[in-house]
mmCIF file with all atom_site columns, C-alpha atoms in Angstrom:
data_model
loop_
_atom_site.group_PDB
_atom_site.id
_atom_site.type_symbol
_atom_site.label_atom_id
_atom_site.label_alt_id
_atom_site.label_comp_id
_atom_site.label_asym_id
_atom_site.label_entity_id
_atom_site.label_seq_id
_atom_site.pdbx_PDB_ins_code
_atom_site.Cartn_x
_atom_site.Cartn_y
_atom_site.Cartn_z
_atom_site.occupancy
_atom_site.B_iso_or_equiv
_atom_site.pdbx_formal_charge
_atom_site.auth_seq_id
_atom_site.auth_comp_id
_atom_site.auth_asym_id
_atom_site.auth_atom_id
_atom_site.pdbx_PDB_model_num
ATOM 1   C CA . MET A 1 1   ? -111.543 39.498 72.429 1.00 42.00 ? 9   MET A CA 1
ATOM 2   C CA . THR A 1 2   ? -110.736 37.275 75.582 1.00 53.00 ? 10  THR A CA 1
ATOM 3   C CA . LEU A 1 3   ? -113.906 37.066 77.694 1.00 64.00 ? 11  LEU A CA 1
ATOM 4   C CA . ARG A 1 4   ? -113.150 35.891 81.626 1.00 80.00 ? 12  ARG A CA 1
ATOM 5   C CA . ILE A 1 5   ? -115.614 33.225 80.893 1.00 84.00 ? 13  ILE A CA 1
ATOM 6   C CA . LYS A 1 6   ? -113.379 30.705 82.696 1.00 83.00 ? 14  LYS A CA 1
ATOM 7   C CA . HIS A 1 7   ? -112.770 32.595 85.694 1.00 83.00 ? 15  HIS A CA 1
ATOM 8   C CA . TYR A 1 8   ? -116.302 33.041 86.355 1.00 86.00 ? 16  TYR A CA 1
ATOM 9   C CA . LEU A 1 9   ? -117.109 29.284 85.428 1.00 87.00 ? 17  LEU A CA 1
ATOM 10  C CA . ARG A 1 10  ? -114.607 28.273 88.171 1.00 86.00 ? 18  ARG A CA 1
ATOM 11  C CA . GLN A 1 11  ? -116.244 30.852 90.912 1.00 85.00 ? 19  GLN A CA 1
ATOM 12  C CA . ALA A 1 12  ? -119.863 29.405 89.812 1.00 86.00 ? 20  ALA A CA 1
ATOM 13  C CA . ASN A 1 13  ? -118.675 25.798 89.842 1.00 89.00 ? 21  ASN A CA 1
ATOM 14  C CA . LEU A 1 14  ? -119.592 25.168 86.345 1.00 89.00 ? 22  LEU A CA 1
ATOM 15  C CA . THR A 1 15  ? -118.056 23.136 83.720 1.00 91.00 ? 23  THR A CA 1
ATOM 16  C CA . GLN A 1 16  ? -118.033 24.619 80.114 1.00 91.00 ? 24  GLN A CA 1
ATOM 17  C CA . ALA A 1 17  ? -120.798 21.518 79.286 1.00 93.00 ? 25  ALA A CA 1
ATOM 18  C CA . GLU A 1 18  ? -123.074 22.758 81.940 1.00 93.00 ? 26  GLU A CA 1
ATOM 19  C CA . LEU A 1 19  ? -123.099 26.158 80.803 1.00 92.00 ? 27  LEU A CA 1
ATOM 20  C CA . ALA A 1 20  ? -123.617 25.254 77.317 1.00 93.00 ? 28  ALA A CA 1
ATOM 21  C CA . ALA A 1 21  ? -126.409 23.160 78.144 1.00 94.00 ? 29  ALA A CA 1
ATOM 22  C CA . LYS A 1 22  ? -127.870 26.371 80.423 1.00 93.00 ? 30  LYS A CA 1
ATOM 23  C CA . LEU A 1 23  ? -127.398 28.279 77.182 1.00 92.00 ? 31  LEU A CA 1
ATOM 24  C CA . ASP A 1 24  ? -128.913 25.551 74.884 1.00 93.00 ? 32  ASP A CA 1
ATOM 25  C CA . ILE A 1 25  ? -125.705 26.416 73.002 1.00 93.00 ? 33  ILE A CA 1
ATOM 26  C CA . THR A 1 26  ? -123.057 23.706 71.577 1.00 93.00 ? 34  THR A CA 1
ATOM 27  C CA . THR A 1 27  ? -120.056 22.696 73.619 1.00 92.00 ? 35  THR A CA 1
ATOM 28  C CA . GLY A 1 28  ? -117.901 23.649 70.641 1.00 92.00 ? 36  GLY A CA 1
ATOM 29  C CA . TYR A 1 29  ? -119.360 27.224 70.488 1.00 91.00 ? 37  TYR A CA 1
ATOM 30  C CA . MET A 1 30  ? -118.790 27.722 74.541 1.00 90.00 ? 38  MET A CA 1
ATOM 31  C CA . SER A 1 31  ? -115.252 26.469 73.946 1.00 89.00 ? 39  SER A CA 1
ATOM 32  C CA . ASN A 1 32  ? -114.458 28.709 71.248 1.00 88.00 ? 40  ASN A CA 1
ATOM 33  C CA . LEU A 1 33  ? -116.347 31.634 73.371 1.00 86.00 ? 41  LEU A CA 1
ATOM 34  C CA . ALA A 1 34  ? -113.766 30.774 76.430 1.00 84.00 ? 42  ALA A CA 1
ATOM 35  C CA . GLN A 1 35  ? -110.883 30.676 74.313 1.00 83.00 ? 43  GLN A CA 1
ATOM 36  C CA . GLY A 1 36  ? -111.744 34.188 72.597 1.00 79.00 ? 44  GLY A CA 1
ATOM 37  C CA . LYS A 1 37  ? -111.825 32.011 69.100 1.00 83.00 ? 45  LYS A CA 1
ATOM 38  C CA . ARG A 1 38  ? -115.369 33.395 68.551 1.00 83.00 ? 46  ARG A CA 1
ATOM 39  C CA . VAL A 1 39  ? -116.964 36.861 69.339 1.00 79.00 ? 47  VAL A CA 1
ATOM 40  C CA . PRO A 1 40  ? -120.145 36.602 71.060 1.00 81.00 ? 48  PRO A CA 1
ATOM 41  C CA . SER A 1 41  ? -123.000 39.043 70.111 1.00 80.00 ? 49  SER A CA 1
ATOM 42  C CA . PRO A 1 42  ? -124.277 41.692 72.626 1.00 79.00 ? 50  PRO A CA 1
ATOM 43  C CA . GLN A 1 43  ? -127.406 39.153 73.024 1.00 83.00 ? 51  GLN A CA 1
ATOM 44  C CA . MET A 1 44  ? -124.932 36.387 73.945 1.00 86.00 ? 52  MET A CA 1
ATOM 45  C CA . LEU A 1 45  ? -123.095 38.781 76.167 1.00 83.00 ? 53  LEU A CA 1
ATOM 46  C CA . GLN A 1 46  ? -126.068 39.125 78.087 1.00 85.00 ? 54  GLN A CA 1
ATOM 47  C CA . ARG A 1 47  ? -127.241 35.567 78.419 1.00 89.00 ? 55  ARG A CA 1
ATOM 48  C CA . LEU A 1 48  ? -123.733 34.530 79.370 1.00 89.00 ? 56  LEU A CA 1
ATOM 49  C CA . ALA A 1 49  ? -123.563 37.135 82.172 1.00 86.00 ? 57  ALA A CA 1
ATOM 50  C CA . GLU A 1 50  ? -127.159 36.266 83.659 1.00 88.00 ? 58  GLU A CA 1
ATOM 51  C CA . ALA A 1 51  ? -126.188 32.379 83.684 1.00 90.00 ? 59  ALA A CA 1
ATOM 52  C CA . LEU A 1 52  ? -122.956 33.005 85.466 1.00 89.00 ? 60  LEU A CA 1
ATOM 53  C CA . GLY A 1 53  ? -124.778 35.617 87.942 1.00 87.00 ? 61  GLY A CA 1
ATOM 54  C CA . VAL A 1 54  ? -122.425 38.515 86.804 1.00 85.00 ? 62  VAL A CA 1
ATOM 55  C CA . ARG A 1 55  ? -122.627 41.885 84.638 1.00 81.00 ? 63  ARG A CA 1
ATOM 56  C CA . VAL A 1 56  ? -121.697 42.002 81.331 1.00 80.00 ? 64  VAL A CA 1
ATOM 57  C CA . SER A 1 57  ? -118.743 44.308 81.945 1.00 75.00 ? 65  SER A CA 1
ATOM 58  C CA . ASP A 1 58  ? -117.749 41.784 84.324 1.00 77.00 ? 66  ASP A CA 1
ATOM 59  C CA . ILE A 1 59  ? -116.994 39.131 81.503 1.00 79.00 ? 67  ILE A CA 1
ATOM 60  C CA . MET A 1 60  ? -115.358 41.533 79.111 1.00 71.00 ? 68  MET A CA 1
ATOM 61  C CA . GLU A 1 61  ? -112.021 41.751 78.155 1.00 57.00 ? 69  GLU A CA 1
ATOM 62  C CA . GLU A 1 62  ? -109.232 42.551 80.926 1.00 55.00 ? 70  GLU A CA 1
ATOM 63  C CA . PRO A 1 63  ? -106.604 45.001 80.301 1.00 49.00 ? 71  PRO A CA 1
ATOM 64  C CA . ALA A 1 64  ? -103.595 44.009 78.286 1.00 49.00 ? 72  ALA A CA 1
ATOM 65  C CA . THR A 1 65  ? -100.849 42.296 80.497 1.00 53.00 ? 73  THR A CA 1
ATOM 66  C CA . GLY A 1 66  ? -97.128  43.156 80.168 1.00 54.00 ? 74  GLY A CA 1
ATOM 67  C CA . PHE A 1 67  ? -97.670  46.772 80.423 1.00 49.00 ? 75  PHE A CA 1
ATOM 68  C CA . GLU A 1 68  ? -97.461  48.785 84.040 1.00 53.00 ? 76  GLU A CA 1
ATOM 69  C CA . GLU A 1 69  ? -100.695 50.957 84.576 1.00 49.00 ? 77  GLU A CA 1
ATOM 70  C CA . ALA A 1 70  ? -100.586 54.285 85.745 1.00 53.00 ? 78  ALA A CA 1
ATOM 71  C CA . PRO A 1 71  ? -101.424 54.796 89.570 1.00 54.00 ? 79  PRO A CA 1
ATOM 72  C CA . VAL A 1 72  ? -104.994 55.554 90.108 1.00 51.00 ? 80  VAL A CA 1
ATOM 73  C CA . GLN A 1 73  ? -105.697 58.870 91.635 1.00 56.00 ? 81  GLN A CA 1
ATOM 74  C CA . PHE A 1 74  ? -109.086 59.226 93.066 1.00 55.00 ? 82  PHE A CA 1
ATOM 75  C CA . GLU A 1 75  ? -110.583 62.839 93.711 1.00 59.00 ? 83  GLU A CA 1
ATOM 76  C CA . ASP A 1 76  ? -113.949 63.057 95.514 1.00 65.00 ? 84  ASP A CA 1
ATOM 77  C CA . ILE A 1 77  ? -116.082 65.407 93.399 1.00 61.00 ? 85  ILE A CA 1
ATOM 78  C CA . PRO A 1 78  ? -119.559 65.795 93.879 1.00 63.00 ? 86  PRO A CA 1
ATOM 79  C CA . MET A 1 79  ? -122.009 64.813 90.972 1.00 55.00 ? 87  MET A CA 1
ATOM 80  C CA . SER A 1 80  ? -123.378 68.496 90.868 1.00 58.00 ? 88  SER A CA 1
ATOM 81  C CA . ASP A 1 81  ? -120.393 69.821 90.352 1.00 61.00 ? 89  ASP A CA 1
ATOM 82  C CA . VAL A 1 82  ? -120.077 69.558 86.213 1.00 56.00 ? 90  VAL A CA 1
ATOM 83  C CA . ARG A 1 83  ? -117.232 71.618 85.566 1.00 62.00 ? 91  ARG A CA 1
ATOM 84  C CA . ALA A 1 84  ? -114.946 69.726 88.265 1.00 65.00 ? 92  ALA A CA 1
ATOM 85  C CA . ILE A 1 85  ? -115.954 66.611 86.826 1.00 60.00 ? 93  ILE A CA 1
ATOM 86  C CA . CYS A 1 86  ? -115.319 67.788 83.506 1.00 58.00 ? 94  CYS A CA 1
ATOM 87  C CA . ARG A 1 87  ? -111.767 69.127 84.346 1.00 62.00 ? 95  ARG A CA 1
ATOM 88  C CA . ALA A 1 88  ? -110.953 65.974 85.988 1.00 62.00 ? 96  ALA A CA 1
ATOM 89  C CA . LEU A 1 89  ? -111.621 64.384 82.377 1.00 58.00 ? 97  LEU A CA 1
ATOM 90  C CA . GLY A 1 90  ? -109.515 66.545 80.447 1.00 59.00 ? 98  GLY A CA 1
ATOM 91  C CA . ILE A 1 91  ? -112.690 68.057 78.660 1.00 56.00 ? 99  ILE A CA 1
ATOM 92  C CA . THR A 1 92  ? -111.920 72.217 78.747 1.00 55.00 ? 100 THR A CA 1
ATOM 93  C CA . ALA A 1 93  ? -114.315 73.607 76.037 1.00 52.00 ? 101 ALA A CA 1
ATOM 94  C CA . GLY A 1 94  ? -117.891 73.606 75.114 1.00 57.00 ? 102 GLY A CA 1
ATOM 95  C CA . GLN A 1 95  ? -120.594 72.866 77.202 1.00 59.00 ? 103 GLN A CA 1
ATOM 96  C CA . PRO A 1 96  ? -120.383 69.741 79.452 1.00 67.00 ? 104 PRO A CA 1
ATOM 97  C CA . THR A 1 97  ? -123.291 68.113 81.052 1.00 77.00 ? 105 THR A CA 1
ATOM 98  C CA . ILE A 1 98  ? -124.351 64.896 82.985 1.00 80.00 ? 106 ILE A CA 1
ATOM 99  C CA . CYS A 1 99  ? -126.916 62.522 81.601 1.00 81.00 ? 107 CYS A CA 1
ATOM 100 C CA . VAL A 1 100 ? -128.644 59.726 83.447 1.00 83.00 ? 108 VAL A CA 1
ATOM 101 C CA . ALA A 1 101 ? -129.257 56.586 81.370 1.00 85.00 ? 109 ALA A CA 1
ATOM 102 C CA . SER A 1 102 ? -132.964 56.200 81.244 1.00 84.00 ? 110 SER A CA 1
ATOM 103 C CA . ARG A 1 103 ? -132.557 52.593 80.119 1.00 84.00 ? 111 ARG A CA 1
ATOM 104 C CA . SER A 1 104 ? -129.613 49.727 80.131 1.00 85.00 ? 112 SER A CA 1
ATOM 105 C CA . ALA A 1 105 ? -127.291 49.523 77.013 1.00 84.00 ? 113 ALA A CA 1
ATOM 106 C CA . PRO A 1 106 ? -125.960 46.056 77.307 1.00 82.00 ? 114 PRO A CA 1
ATOM 107 C CA . ALA A 1 107 ? -124.066 46.499 74.027 1.00 80.00 ? 115 ALA A CA 1
ATOM 108 C CA . PHE A 1 108 ? -122.107 49.253 75.654 1.00 82.00 ? 116 PHE A CA 1
ATOM 109 C CA . ALA A 1 109 ? -121.865 47.973 79.445 1.00 84.00 ? 117 ALA A CA 1
ATOM 110 C CA . VAL A 1 110 ? -124.247 50.826 80.151 1.00 85.00 ? 118 VAL A CA 1
ATOM 111 C CA . SER A 1 111 ? -127.053 50.036 83.174 1.00 86.00 ? 119 SER A CA 1
ATOM 112 C CA . LYS A 1 112 ? -130.056 52.122 83.898 1.00 86.00 ? 120 LYS A CA 1
ATOM 113 C CA . GLY A 1 113 ? -129.001 54.976 86.070 1.00 85.00 ? 121 GLY A CA 1
ATOM 114 C CA . ASP A 1 114 ? -125.564 55.224 85.309 1.00 85.00 ? 122 ASP A CA 1
ATOM 115 C CA . LYS A 1 115 ? -124.257 58.459 84.797 1.00 85.00 ? 123 LYS A CA 1
ATOM 116 C CA . ILE A 1 116 ? -123.234 59.925 81.416 1.00 86.00 ? 124 ILE A CA 1
ATOM 117 C CA . VAL A 1 117 ? -120.802 62.878 81.038 1.00 83.00 ? 125 VAL A CA 1
ATOM 118 C CA . ALA A 1 118 ? -121.301 64.457 77.703 1.00 83.00 ? 126 ALA A CA 1
ATOM 119 C CA . ASP A 1 119 ? -119.051 66.757 75.825 1.00 79.00 ? 127 ASP A CA 1
ATOM 120 C CA . LEU A 1 120 ? -121.219 68.996 73.658 1.00 77.00 ? 128 LEU A CA 1
ATOM 121 C CA . SER A 1 121 ? -118.394 71.094 72.127 1.00 74.00 ? 129 SER A CA 1
ATOM 122 C CA . GLY A 1 122 ? -117.968 69.209 69.019 1.00 71.00 ? 130 GLY A CA 1
ATOM 123 C CA . PRO A 1 123 ? -116.494 68.198 66.878 1.00 73.00 ? 131 PRO A CA 1
ATOM 124 C CA . PHE A 1 124 ? -118.162 64.603 66.648 1.00 74.00 ? 132 PHE A CA 1
ATOM 125 C CA . GLU A 1 125 ? -116.107 62.895 63.656 1.00 77.00 ? 133 GLU A CA 1
ATOM 126 C CA . ALA A 1 126 ? -113.913 60.845 65.890 1.00 79.00 ? 134 ALA A CA 1
ATOM 127 C CA . PRO A 1 127 ? -115.082 57.030 66.482 1.00 82.00 ? 135 PRO A CA 1
ATOM 128 C CA . GLY A 1 128 ? -116.434 56.191 70.058 1.00 84.00 ? 136 GLY A CA 1
ATOM 129 C CA . LEU A 1 129 ? -119.634 56.489 72.265 1.00 87.00 ? 137 LEU A CA 1
ATOM 130 C CA . VAL A 1 130 ? -121.822 59.329 71.281 1.00 86.00 ? 138 VAL A CA 1
ATOM 131 C CA . LEU A 1 131 ? -125.287 60.808 71.955 1.00 83.00 ? 139 LEU A CA 1
ATOM 132 C CA . ALA A 1 132 ? -127.349 60.974 68.905 1.00 82.00 ? 140 ALA A CA 1
ATOM 133 C CA . THR A 1 133 ? -130.988 62.484 68.602 1.00 78.00 ? 141 THR A CA 1
ATOM 134 C CA . PHE A 1 134 ? -133.002 60.457 65.755 1.00 76.00 ? 142 PHE A CA 1
ATOM 135 C CA . VAL A 1 135 ? -136.099 61.760 64.415 1.00 74.00 ? 143 VAL A CA 1
ATOM 136 C CA . GLU A 1 136 ? -138.757 59.547 63.433 1.00 71.00 ? 144 GLU A CA 1
ATOM 137 C CA . ASN A 1 137 ? -142.420 60.234 62.453 1.00 71.00 ? 145 ASN A CA 1
ATOM 138 C CA . GLY A 1 138 ? -141.995 63.656 63.934 1.00 68.00 ? 146 GLY A CA 1
ATOM 139 C CA . ALA A 1 139 ? -140.640 62.607 67.304 1.00 74.00 ? 147 ALA A CA 1
ATOM 140 C CA . GLY A 1 140 ? -137.095 62.880 68.678 1.00 74.00 ? 148 GLY A CA 1
ATOM 141 C CA . ARG A 1 141 ? -135.374 60.545 70.598 1.00 78.00 ? 149 ARG A CA 1
ATOM 142 C CA . THR A 1 142 ? -131.517 60.494 72.077 1.00 80.00 ? 150 THR A CA 1
ATOM 143 C CA . GLU A 1 143 ? -129.919 57.516 72.381 1.00 84.00 ? 151 GLU A CA 1
ATOM 144 C CA . LEU A 1 144 ? -126.478 56.254 73.223 1.00 86.00 ? 152 LEU A CA 1
ATOM 145 C CA . CYS A 1 145 ? -124.577 54.918 70.215 1.00 86.00 ? 153 CYS A CA 1
ATOM 146 C CA . ARG A 1 146 ? -121.223 54.088 68.924 1.00 86.00 ? 154 ARG A CA 1
ATOM 147 C CA . ASN A 1 147 ? -120.031 56.328 66.135 1.00 85.00 ? 155 ASN A CA 1
ATOM 148 C CA . ALA A 1 148 ? -118.126 54.357 63.530 1.00 82.00 ? 156 ALA A CA 1
ATOM 149 C CA . PRO A 1 149 ? -117.958 57.078 60.740 1.00 80.00 ? 157 PRO A CA 1
ATOM 150 C CA . PRO A 1 150 ? -119.897 57.390 58.363 1.00 78.00 ? 158 PRO A CA 1
ATOM 151 C CA . TRP A 1 151 ? -122.072 54.703 60.759 1.00 82.00 ? 159 TRP A CA 1
ATOM 152 C CA . LEU A 1 152 ? -123.935 54.985 64.056 1.00 81.00 ? 160 LEU A CA 1
ATOM 153 C CA . ILE A 1 153 ? -124.123 51.804 65.770 1.00 83.00 ? 161 ILE A CA 1
ATOM 154 C CA . ARG A 1 154 ? -127.167 51.872 68.170 1.00 81.00 ? 162 ARG A CA 1
ATOM 155 C CA . SER A 1 155 ? -127.443 49.881 71.470 1.00 78.00 ? 163 SER A CA 1
ATOM 156 C CA . GLU A 1 156 ? -130.460 48.073 70.313 1.00 72.00 ? 164 GLU A CA 1
ATOM 157 C CA . THR A 1 157 ? -128.705 45.344 68.445 1.00 59.00 ? 165 THR A CA 1
ATOM 158 C CA . SER A 1 158 ? -131.776 44.517 66.304 1.00 57.00 ? 166 SER A CA 1
ATOM 159 C CA . ASP A 1 159 ? -131.619 48.026 64.828 1.00 58.00 ? 167 ASP A CA 1
ATOM 160 C CA . GLU A 1 160 ? -129.469 48.822 61.628 1.00 68.00 ? 168 GLU A CA 1
ATOM 161 C CA . PRO A 1 161 ? -126.521 50.836 61.689 1.00 71.00 ? 169 PRO A CA 1
ATOM 162 C CA . THR A 1 162 ? -127.610 54.330 60.924 1.00 71.00 ? 170 THR A CA 1
ATOM 163 C CA . ARG A 1 163 ? -125.632 56.157 58.143 1.00 70.00 ? 171 ARG A CA 1
ATOM 164 C CA . VAL A 1 164 ? -125.213 59.736 59.132 1.00 67.00 ? 172 VAL A CA 1
ATOM 165 C CA . ASN A 1 165 ? -126.072 61.672 56.101 1.00 59.00 ? 173 ASN A CA 1
ATOM 166 C CA . GLY A 1 166 ? -126.838 65.074 57.231 1.00 55.00 ? 174 GLY A CA 1
ATOM 167 C CA . ASN A 1 167 ? -130.452 64.944 56.364 1.00 57.00 ? 175 ASN A CA 1
ATOM 168 C CA . GLY A 1 168 ? -131.893 66.104 59.500 1.00 58.00 ? 176 GLY A CA 1
ATOM 169 C CA . GLU A 1 169 ? -132.828 62.561 60.321 1.00 73.00 ? 177 GLU A CA 1
ATOM 170 C CA . VAL A 1 170 ? -129.896 62.088 63.125 1.00 75.00 ? 178 VAL A CA 1
ATOM 171 C CA . ALA A 1 171 ? -127.613 64.086 64.680 1.00 74.00 ? 179 ALA A CA 1
ATOM 172 C CA . ILE A 1 172 ? -124.852 63.737 66.839 1.00 75.00 ? 180 ILE A CA 1
ATOM 173 C CA . VAL A 1 173 ? -125.538 66.068 69.885 1.00 74.00 ? 181 VAL A CA 1
ATOM 174 C CA . ALA A 1 174 ? -122.283 65.031 72.421 1.00 78.00 ? 182 ALA A CA 1
ATOM 175 C CA . LYS A 1 175 ? -119.429 62.574 72.658 1.00 82.00 ? 183 LYS A CA 1
ATOM 176 C CA . VAL A 1 176 ? -119.278 60.616 75.822 1.00 83.00 ? 184 VAL A CA 1
ATOM 177 C CA . ALA A 1 177 ? -116.476 61.611 78.098 1.00 80.00 ? 185 ALA A CA 1
ATOM 178 C CA . GLY A 1 178 ? -117.225 59.430 80.473 1.00 78.00 ? 186 GLY A CA 1
ATOM 179 C CA . ILE A 1 179 ? -119.625 56.595 82.142 1.00 82.00 ? 187 ILE A CA 1
ATOM 180 C CA . TYR A 1 180 ? -119.748 56.417 86.068 1.00 79.00 ? 188 TYR A CA 1
ATOM 181 C CA . ARG A 1 181 ? -121.908 54.127 87.937 1.00 78.00 ? 189 ARG A CA 1
ATOM 182 C CA . LEU A 1 182 ? -122.536 55.082 91.672 1.00 67.00 ? 190 LEU A CA 1
ATOM 183 C CA . SER A 1 183 ? -122.839 52.351 94.242 1.00 57.00 ? 191 SER A CA 1
#
């Protein structure tokens, strides 16, 4: 994982040592983060972003070099036209829907208010972002998670990964087809 820390250090006119002091970490650890030798925790990513005055997604890995990117084609689709959005994303089956993130999930670079296009068609065994409903103490809560079969990684890093075991306490209800931030 290569972060864009050096770029944003220059932009903020900071040295690695100054940023390390600001974050209360060693300069060696800061150097390892900047060189991609260490992978930061989601909490450290959030702290780095805040200290540099950028979003977590801004300091995440850039696309690989040496490959020609396909030309970007933009299509003006109203957010209310769920079917057209899903066609543009290549979703052809099931009942896709658009959800709004009610809270941030920095581990997944999702901010409160982001639009999440959910494909409800299943099956949901493939790795990737999913919406999962957890039933705890008789109440259900739907969360954005990373599916890493047979585990679900929840957005709150303090939560332990949950094993999908079919006992009714957790159910994957949709795979995430896209996440959009309206500006």
